[in-house]
mmCIF file of C-alpha atoms in Angstrom:
data_model
loop_
_atom_site.group_PDB
_atom_site.id
_atom_site.type_symbol
_atom_site.label_atom_id
_atom_site.label_comp_id
_atom_site.label_asym_id
_atom_site.label_seq_id
_atom_site.Cartn_x
_atom_site.Cartn_y
_atom_site.Cartn_z
ATOM 1 C CA MET A 286 -12.348 14.405 61.349
ATOM 2 C CA SER A 287 -14.312 14.841 64.509
ATOM 3 C CA THR A 288 -17.604 16.366 63.324
ATOM 4 C CA PHE A 289 -19.551 16.693 60.100
ATOM 5 C CA ARG A 290 -18.560 20.367 60.101
ATOM 6 C CA ASP A 291 -15.023 19.249 59.238
ATOM 7 C CA LEU A 292 -16.211 17.750 55.946
ATOM 8 C CA LEU A 293 -15.421 20.023 53.003
ATOM 9 C CA ILE A 294 -18.508 18.666 51.223
ATOM 10 C CA TRP A 295 -20.705 19.867 54.075
ATOM 11 C CA GLN A 296 -18.993 23.276 54.133
ATOM 12 C CA LYS A 297 -19.406 23.773 50.373
ATOM 13 C CA SER A 298 -23.026 22.649 50.594
ATOM 14 C CA MET A 299 -23.666 25.271 53.256
ATOM 15 C CA THR A 300 -22.140 27.931 50.999
ATOM 16 C CA LEU A 301 -24.381 26.737 48.171
ATOM 17 C CA ILE A 302 -27.452 27.282 50.355
ATOM 18 C CA THR A 303 -26.447 30.907 50.873
ATOM 19 C CA GLN A 304 -26.158 31.360 47.093
ATOM 20 C CA ILE A 305 -29.531 29.677 46.599
ATOM 21 C CA TYR A 306 -31.290 31.908 49.125
ATOM 22 C CA GLN A 307 -29.765 35.057 47.647
ATOM 23 C CA SER A 308 -30.783 34.075 44.123
ATOM 24 C CA THR A 309 -34.283 32.872 44.968
ATOM 25 C CA ASN A 310 -35.014 36.117 46.846
ATOM 26 C CA GLN A 311 -35.330 37.653 43.380
ATOM 27 C CA PHE A 312 -37.936 35.128 42.185
ATOM 28 C CA PRO A 313 -41.524 36.338 41.772
ATOM 29 C CA LYS A 314 -43.462 36.370 45.039
ATOM 30 C CA GLU A 315 -46.090 34.021 43.610
ATOM 31 C CA GLU A 316 -43.353 31.350 43.467
ATOM 32 C CA ILE A 317 -42.690 31.439 47.223
ATOM 33 C CA PHE A 318 -44.670 28.200 47.722
ATOM 34 C CA GLY A 319 -43.676 26.762 44.356
ATOM 35 C CA LEU A 320 -40.273 26.713 42.720
ATOM 36 C CA THR A 321 -38.630 28.930 45.359
ATOM 37 C CA SER A 322 -39.625 26.549 48.133
ATOM 38 C CA GLN A 323 -38.642 23.457 46.124
ATOM 39 C CA ILE A 324 -35.186 24.825 45.299
ATOM 40 C CA ARG A 325 -34.522 25.855 48.868
ATOM 41 C CA ARG A 326 -35.674 22.530 50.314
ATOM 42 C CA SER A 327 -33.515 20.577 47.870
ATOM 43 C CA ALA A 328 -30.474 22.687 48.723
ATOM 44 C CA ILE A 329 -31.073 22.398 52.471
ATOM 45 C CA SER A 330 -31.409 18.637 52.165
ATOM 46 C CA ILE A 331 -27.852 18.212 50.849
ATOM 47 C CA PRO A 332 -25.822 19.211 53.945
ATOM 48 C CA SER A 333 -28.622 18.084 56.273
ATOM 49 C CA ASN A 334 -28.349 14.507 55.025
ATOM 50 C CA ILE A 335 -24.559 14.620 55.133
ATOM 51 C CA ALA A 336 -24.757 15.697 58.779
ATOM 52 C CA GLU A 337 -27.431 13.158 59.674
ATOM 53 C CA GLY A 338 -25.518 10.325 58.011
ATOM 54 C CA PHE A 339 -22.315 11.331 59.780
ATOM 55 C CA GLY A 340 -24.100 10.918 63.093
ATOM 56 C CA ARG A 341 -25.274 7.397 62.326
ATOM 57 C CA GLU A 342 -23.545 4.405 63.833
ATOM 58 C CA SER A 343 -22.664 2.498 60.685
ATOM 59 C CA LYS A 344 -20.868 3.147 57.443
ATOM 60 C CA GLN A 345 -23.865 1.712 55.571
ATOM 61 C CA ASP A 346 -26.173 4.299 57.141
ATOM 62 C CA PHE A 347 -23.723 7.071 56.303
ATOM 63 C CA LEU A 348 -23.553 5.868 52.690
ATOM 64 C CA ARG A 349 -27.344 5.773 52.498
ATOM 65 C CA PHE A 350 -27.598 9.395 53.642
ATOM 66 C CA LEU A 351 -24.830 10.469 51.260
ATOM 67 C CA ASN A 352 -26.811 8.901 48.436
ATOM 68 C CA ILE A 353 -29.903 10.795 49.571
ATOM 69 C CA SER A 354 -27.774 13.969 49.399
ATOM 70 C CA ILE A 355 -26.871 13.173 45.793
ATOM 71 C CA GLY A 356 -30.545 12.677 44.985
ATOM 72 C CA SER A 357 -31.334 16.069 46.496
ATOM 73 C CA LEU A 358 -28.470 17.605 44.540
ATOM 74 C CA PHE A 359 -29.808 16.203 41.256
ATOM 75 C CA GLU A 360 -33.256 17.495 42.162
ATOM 76 C CA LEU A 361 -31.725 20.917 42.811
ATOM 77 C CA GLN A 362 -29.851 20.897 39.499
ATOM 78 C CA THR A 363 -33.089 20.111 37.664
ATOM 79 C CA GLN A 364 -34.936 22.902 39.442
ATOM 80 C CA LEU A 365 -32.135 25.346 38.637
ATOM 81 C CA GLU A 366 -32.477 24.426 34.951
ATOM 82 C CA ILE A 367 -36.194 25.130 35.183
ATOM 83 C CA ALA A 368 -35.535 28.503 36.845
ATOM 84 C CA LYS A 369 -33.095 29.397 34.070
ATOM 85 C CA ASN A 370 -35.491 28.269 31.334
ATOM 86 C CA ILE A 371 -38.281 30.507 32.654
ATOM 87 C CA ASN A 372 -35.865 33.413 33.162
ATOM 88 C CA TYR A 373 -35.912 33.469 36.960
ATOM 89 C CA LEU A 374 -32.117 33.022 36.873
ATOM 90 C CA ASN A 375 -29.939 34.768 34.345
ATOM 91 C CA GLU A 376 -27.265 32.777 32.519
ATOM 92 C CA ASN A 377 -24.395 34.001 34.693
ATOM 93 C CA GLU A 378 -26.210 33.314 37.965
ATOM 94 C CA PHE A 379 -27.244 29.877 36.767
ATOM 95 C CA ASN A 380 -23.718 28.991 35.592
ATOM 96 C CA ASN A 381 -22.150 30.010 38.905
ATOM 97 C CA ILE A 382 -24.605 28.076 41.054
ATOM 98 C CA PHE A 383 -24.708 25.082 38.723
ATOM 99 C CA GLU A 384 -20.919 24.771 38.600
ATOM 100 C CA ASP A 385 -20.749 24.909 42.392
ATOM 101 C CA SER A 386 -23.362 22.154 42.530
ATOM 102 C CA ARG A 387 -21.342 20.068 40.050
ATOM 103 C CA GLU A 388 -18.274 20.425 42.263
ATOM 104 C CA ILE A 389 -20.273 19.147 45.235
ATOM 105 C CA GLU A 390 -21.564 16.301 43.056
ATOM 106 C CA ARG A 391 -18.022 15.233 42.122
ATOM 107 C CA MET A 392 -16.948 15.434 45.757
ATOM 108 C CA LEU A 393 -19.902 13.352 46.957
ATOM 109 C CA VAL A 394 -19.353 10.677 44.311
ATOM 110 C CA SER A 395 -15.661 10.477 45.195
ATOM 111 C CA PHE A 396 -16.360 10.383 48.939
ATOM 112 C CA ILE A 397 -18.912 7.602 48.521
ATOM 113 C CA LYS A 398 -16.430 5.568 46.459
ATOM 114 C CA LYS A 399 -13.737 5.974 49.106
ATOM 115 C CA LEU A 400 -16.101 4.959 51.907
ATOM 116 C CA LYS A 401 -17.179 1.867 49.978
ATOM 117 C CA GLU A 402 -13.532 0.851 49.460
ATOM 118 C CA ARG A 403 -12.763 0.997 53.185
ATOM 119 C CA ASN A 404 -13.266 -2.085 55.292
#
């Protein structure tokens, strides 16, 4: 792989952001600086940290940024639950986005494990 854009995790994270923006466009306008902003920032942080870590000079730095991505992903999953609980996301919308986030989670965990195993 020559750039972070070649990473499937990064590509799927970028797709997730599109889903997030489309869904949060329907949130109440008074949430623009609240939950809407939080969800969007968490989602944006996932591929951003993957890209930043990829550009670092050491495997340890890359692993650190991948772990930050997982933290942002967990934050996003929590915020999605909140949005569902207060009826900003319907069940179907929530399930689709949440399952996509779980796939990214599994991929990140696996990728981190593989990187740690390499010398």
